[in-house]
Amino acid sequence: EGDVDAGKQKSAVCAACHGQNGVAQIPTYPNLAGQNEQYLVMAMKAYKGGQRQGGQAAIMQGQAAALTDQDIANLAAYYASLPAKGK
Amino acid sequence: EGDVDAGKQKSAVCAACHGQNGVAQIPTYPNLAGQNEQYLVMAMKAYKGGQRQGGQAAIMQGQAAALTDQDIANLAAYYASLPAKGK
C-alpha cells in the first residue's frame, strides 16, 4: 500500500511537469490528480520496465528508473488522493 | 482539431472500461474525463503505433488499431471536455 505523505515528499520532482496539484500546465503531459491508484502504479512500472516508448516516454523512463516500488506505490497513493481537476 | 460530438458518438465502445462519464469503475483503468487533450492524442497514437506494451496495453492496442487520426482527435476532444472527477 502507498503512503500519501511519503508520496507527497517524493512528488517534488514530478511537479515540474505534472503541476503542484497534479494538474499539468503543459498540455502534452497528463493530469495525475484523482487518477486511479492502481493505474498509476501500472503506468509508472511500464515506464520503468521500458514498456512505453516513443514521444515523451523517454522522459518518464528516466524519471521512473530512479523510483523504487515503494516510491511508486507512495506516488500513486498521493496523486490518487488529490482532487481531480480538468482544464 | 477534434469534434466533441463526434467523439461522444465514437466513445460508446470506450465506456465499457473508461466509464460512461470517463471515470473508470475498474481501478486498473485510467480516468479520462478532464485529461489533457494533446496527451490523450499522444497516448492513443502510442497504443496504435505499438509503442506501449505489457499489462493491459494489448487491450488498448486492439482498440486503437481501429481508430483513424480523426477518431483519435474527436475522442481526445470529447474526454478532455468532460468534468474531471476522482474517486
mmCIF file of C-alpha atoms in Angstrom:
data_model
loop_
_atom_site.group_PDB
_atom_site.id
_atom_site.type_symbol
_atom_site.label_atom_id
_atom_site.label_comp_id
_atom_site.label_asym_id
_atom_site.label_seq_id
_atom_site.Cartn_x
_atom_site.Cartn_y
_atom_site.Cartn_z
ATOM 1 C CA GLU A 1 0.000 0.000 0.000
ATOM 2 C CA GLY A 2 1.155 3.512 -0.747
ATOM 3 C CA ASP A 3 1.769 6.230 1.815
ATOM 4 C CA VAL A 4 0.238 9.551 0.759
ATOM 5 C CA ASP A 5 2.579 11.724 2.824
ATOM 6 C CA ALA A 6 5.689 9.920 1.636
ATOM 7 C CA GLY A 7 4.316 10.232 -1.890
ATOM 8 C CA LYS A 8 3.869 13.966 -1.449
ATOM 9 C CA GLN A 9 7.515 14.286 -0.394
ATOM 10 C CA LYS A 10 8.644 12.263 -3.373
ATOM 11 C CA SER A 11 6.461 14.238 -5.801
ATOM 12 C CA ALA A 12 8.572 17.397 -5.727
ATOM 13 C CA VAL A 13 10.427 16.331 -8.857
ATOM 14 C CA CYS A 14 7.205 15.323 -10.625
ATOM 15 C CA ALA A 15 5.564 18.724 -10.091
ATOM 16 C CA ALA A 16 7.731 20.313 -12.770
ATOM 17 C CA CYS A 17 5.708 18.569 -15.469
ATOM 18 C CA HIS A 18 2.609 17.321 -13.665
ATOM 19 C CA GLY A 19 1.905 20.519 -11.715
ATOM 20 C CA GLN A 20 1.963 21.323 -7.981
ATOM 21 C CA ASN A 21 -1.541 19.922 -7.627
ATOM 22 C CA GLY A 22 -1.218 17.096 -10.130
ATOM 23 C CA VAL A 23 -2.795 19.139 -12.913
ATOM 24 C CA ALA A 24 -0.266 19.552 -15.702
ATOM 25 C CA GLN A 25 0.162 23.066 -17.060
ATOM 26 C CA ILE A 26 1.771 21.605 -20.166
ATOM 27 C CA PRO A 27 -0.964 20.202 -22.428
ATOM 28 C CA THR A 28 1.032 17.239 -23.648
ATOM 29 C CA TYR A 29 1.524 15.927 -20.105
ATOM 30 C CA PRO A 30 -1.213 14.051 -18.259
ATOM 31 C CA ASN A 31 -3.062 15.307 -15.243
ATOM 32 C CA LEU A 32 -2.474 12.849 -12.401
ATOM 33 C CA ALA A 33 -4.761 14.296 -9.728
ATOM 34 C CA GLY A 34 -7.605 11.918 -8.918
ATOM 35 C CA GLN A 35 -6.337 9.286 -11.322
ATOM 36 C CA ASN A 36 -6.896 5.630 -10.338
ATOM 37 C CA GLU A 37 -4.162 4.494 -7.946
ATOM 38 C CA GLN A 38 -3.631 1.049 -9.456
ATOM 39 C CA TYR A 39 -3.481 2.528 -12.955
ATOM 40 C CA LEU A 40 -0.791 4.982 -11.833
ATOM 41 C CA VAL A 41 1.266 2.105 -10.398
ATOM 42 C CA MET A 42 0.950 0.197 -13.676
ATOM 43 C CA ALA A 43 1.852 3.221 -15.782
ATOM 44 C CA MET A 44 4.973 4.043 -13.743
ATOM 45 C CA LYS A 45 6.073 0.408 -13.816
ATOM 46 C CA ALA A 46 5.529 0.318 -17.588
ATOM 47 C CA TYR A 47 7.834 3.311 -17.980
ATOM 48 C CA LYS A 48 10.353 1.799 -15.558
ATOM 49 C CA GLY A 49 10.247 -1.506 -17.446
ATOM 50 C CA GLY A 50 10.699 0.176 -20.800
ATOM 51 C CA GLN A 51 7.264 -0.964 -21.962
ATOM 52 C CA ARG A 52 6.353 2.541 -23.019
ATOM 53 C CA GLN A 53 8.445 4.093 -25.768
ATOM 54 C CA GLY A 54 8.213 6.943 -28.226
ATOM 55 C CA GLY A 55 7.319 10.588 -27.821
ATOM 56 C CA GLN A 56 7.793 11.711 -24.283
ATOM 57 C CA ALA A 57 8.157 8.206 -22.890
ATOM 58 C CA ALA A 58 11.919 8.714 -22.731
ATOM 59 C CA ILE A 59 11.489 11.479 -20.158
ATOM 60 C CA MET A 60 9.316 9.305 -17.963
ATOM 61 C CA GLN A 61 11.596 6.289 -18.365
ATOM 62 C CA GLY A 62 14.397 8.399 -16.890
ATOM 63 C CA GLN A 63 12.224 9.505 -14.015
ATOM 64 C CA ALA A 64 10.774 6.083 -13.284
ATOM 65 C CA ALA A 65 14.162 4.372 -13.398
ATOM 66 C CA ALA A 66 15.074 6.113 -10.130
ATOM 67 C CA LEU A 67 11.902 5.014 -8.333
ATOM 68 C CA THR A 68 11.627 2.012 -6.028
ATOM 69 C CA ASP A 69 8.400 0.012 -5.948
ATOM 70 C CA GLN A 70 7.585 1.710 -2.630
ATOM 71 C CA ASP A 71 8.162 5.159 -4.175
ATOM 72 C CA ILE A 72 5.798 4.160 -6.981
ATOM 73 C CA ALA A 73 3.157 2.980 -4.503
ATOM 74 C CA ASN A 74 3.513 6.182 -2.466
ATOM 75 C CA LEU A 75 3.331 8.478 -5.512
ATOM 76 C CA ALA A 76 0.284 6.617 -6.829
ATOM 77 C CA ALA A 77 -1.461 6.940 -3.454
ATOM 78 C CA TYR A 78 -0.600 10.629 -3.275
ATOM 79 C CA TYR A 79 -1.813 11.599 -6.754
ATOM 80 C CA ALA A 80 -4.942 9.448 -6.478
ATOM 81 C CA SER A 81 -5.768 11.321 -3.281
ATOM 82 C CA LEU A 82 -5.699 14.743 -4.943
ATOM 83 C CA PRO A 83 -8.976 16.296 -6.144
ATOM 84 C CA ALA A 84 -9.264 15.758 -9.893
ATOM 85 C CA LYS A 85 -9.480 18.995 -11.858
ATOM 86 C CA GLY A 86 -9.767 19.291 -15.579
ATOM 87 C CA LYS A 87 -8.901 22.424 -17.512
ATOM 88 C CA GLU B 1 -8.923 19.707 -34.164
ATOM 89 C CA GLY B 2 -11.252 17.234 -32.531
ATOM 90 C CA ASP B 3 -15.041 17.340 -32.631
ATOM 91 C CA VAL B 4 -16.573 16.727 -29.216
ATOM 92 C CA ASP B 5 -19.923 15.456 -30.508
ATOM 93 C CA ALA B 6 -18.318 13.064 -32.972
ATOM 94 C CA GLY B 7 -16.046 11.945 -30.136
ATOM 95 C CA LYS B 8 -19.043 11.279 -27.924
ATOM 96 C CA GLN B 9 -20.566 9.065 -30.625
ATOM 97 C CA LYS B 10 -17.320 7.171 -31.027
ATOM 98 C CA SER B 11 -16.847 6.739 -27.269
ATOM 99 C CA ALA B 12 -19.602 4.156 -26.842
ATOM 100 C CA VAL B 13 -17.086 1.312 -27.101
ATOM 101 C CA CYS B 14 -14.656 3.040 -24.710
ATOM 102 C CA ALA B 15 -17.262 3.427 -21.975
ATOM 103 C CA ALA B 16 -17.083 -0.260 -21.119
ATOM 104 C CA CYS B 17 -13.701 0.272 -19.467
ATOM 105 C CA HIS B 18 -13.416 4.030 -19.078
ATOM 106 C CA GLY B 19 -16.943 4.611 -17.725
ATOM 107 C CA GLN B 20 -19.967 6.430 -19.153
ATOM 108 C CA ASN B 21 -18.578 9.738 -17.903
ATOM 109 C CA GLY B 22 -14.927 8.998 -18.499
ATOM 110 C CA VAL B 23 -14.377 7.889 -14.908
ATOM 111 C CA ALA B 24 -13.288 4.264 -14.914
ATOM 112 C CA GLN B 25 -15.089 1.971 -12.476
ATOM 113 C CA ILE B 26 -12.264 -0.541 -12.818
ATOM 114 C CA PRO B 27 -9.306 0.678 -10.728
ATOM 115 C CA THR B 28 -6.621 -0.513 -13.127
ATOM 116 C CA TYR B 29 -8.025 1.596 -15.969
ATOM 117 C CA PRO B 30 -7.380 5.338 -16.206
ATOM 118 C CA ASN B 31 -9.958 8.037 -15.780
ATOM 119 C CA LEU B 32 -10.072 10.059 -19.000
ATOM 120 C CA ALA B 33 -12.504 12.815 -18.024
ATOM 121 C CA GLY B 34 -10.796 16.214 -17.972
ATOM 122 C CA GLN B 35 -7.486 14.767 -19.084
ATOM 123 C CA ASN B 36 -5.307 16.970 -21.329
ATOM 124 C CA GLU B 37 -6.461 16.700 -24.942
ATOM 125 C CA GLN B 38 -2.992 16.605 -26.511
ATOM 126 C CA TYR B 39 -1.858 13.957 -24.018
ATOM 127 C CA LEU B 40 -4.863 11.784 -24.910
ATOM 128 C CA VAL B 41 -3.995 12.062 -28.615
ATOM 129 C CA MET B 42 -0.393 11.051 -27.896
ATOM 130 C CA ALA B 43 -1.429 8.143 -25.679
ATOM 131 C CA MET B 44 -3.884 6.715 -28.234
ATOM 132 C CA LYS B 45 -1.305 7.077 -31.012
ATOM 133 C CA ALA B 46 1.305 5.352 -28.822
ATOM 134 C CA TYR B 47 -1.046 2.391 -28.406
ATOM 135 C CA LYS B 48 -1.909 2.424 -32.116
ATOM 136 C CA GLY B 49 1.784 2.534 -33.016
ATOM 137 C CA GLY B 50 2.635 -0.307 -30.668
ATOM 138 C CA GLN B 51 4.809 1.982 -28.516
ATOM 139 C CA ARG B 52 3.026 0.872 -25.370
ATOM 140 C CA GLN B 53 3.296 -2.785 -24.469
ATOM 141 C CA GLY B 54 2.809 -5.023 -21.471
ATOM 142 C CA GLY B 55 -0.005 -5.341 -18.984
ATOM 143 C CA GLN B 56 -3.210 -4.011 -20.379
ATOM 144 C CA ALA B 57 -1.579 -2.318 -23.348
ATOM 145 C CA ALA B 58 -2.675 -5.187 -25.552
ATOM 146 C CA ILE B 59 -6.323 -4.324 -24.953
ATOM 147 C CA MET B 60 -5.766 -0.707 -25.895
ATOM 148 C CA GLN B 61 -3.660 -1.625 -28.919
ATOM 149 C CA GLY B 62 -6.628 -3.573 -30.258
ATOM 150 C CA GLN B 63 -8.965 -0.667 -29.641
ATOM 151 C CA ALA B 64 -6.647 1.974 -31.045
ATOM 152 C CA ALA B 65 -5.856 -0.025 -34.157
ATOM 153 C CA ALA B 66 -9.420 0.584 -35.361
ATOM 154 C CA LEU B 67 -9.246 4.345 -34.857
ATOM 155 C CA THR B 68 -8.447 6.886 -37.550
ATOM 156 C CA ASP B 69 -6.487 10.015 -36.657
ATOM 157 C CA GLN B 70 -9.760 11.956 -36.805
ATOM 158 C CA ASP B 71 -11.421 9.473 -34.419
ATOM 159 C CA ILE B 72 -8.482 9.949 -32.075
ATOM 160 C CA ALA B 73 -8.757 13.752 -32.260
ATOM 161 C CA ASN B 74 -12.519 13.581 -31.667
ATOM 162 C CA LEU B 75 -12.231 11.182 -28.718
ATOM 163 C CA ALA B 76 -9.490 13.318 -27.155
ATOM 164 C CA ALA B 77 -11.634 16.455 -27.533
ATOM 165 C CA TYR B 78 -14.626 14.670 -26.035
ATOM 166 C CA TYR B 79 -12.909 13.230 -22.973
ATOM 167 C CA ALA B 80 -10.958 16.446 -22.313
ATOM 168 C CA SER B 81 -14.294 18.278 -22.318
ATOM 169 C CA LEU B 82 -15.781 16.129 -19.537
ATOM 170 C CA PRO B 83 -15.628 17.354 -15.936
ATOM 171 C CA ALA B 84 -12.759 15.597 -14.191
ATOM 172 C CA LYS B 85 -13.821 13.511 -11.197
ATOM 173 C CA GLY B 86 -11.611 11.493 -8.977
ATOM 174 C CA LYS B 87 -12.847 8.642 -6.830
#
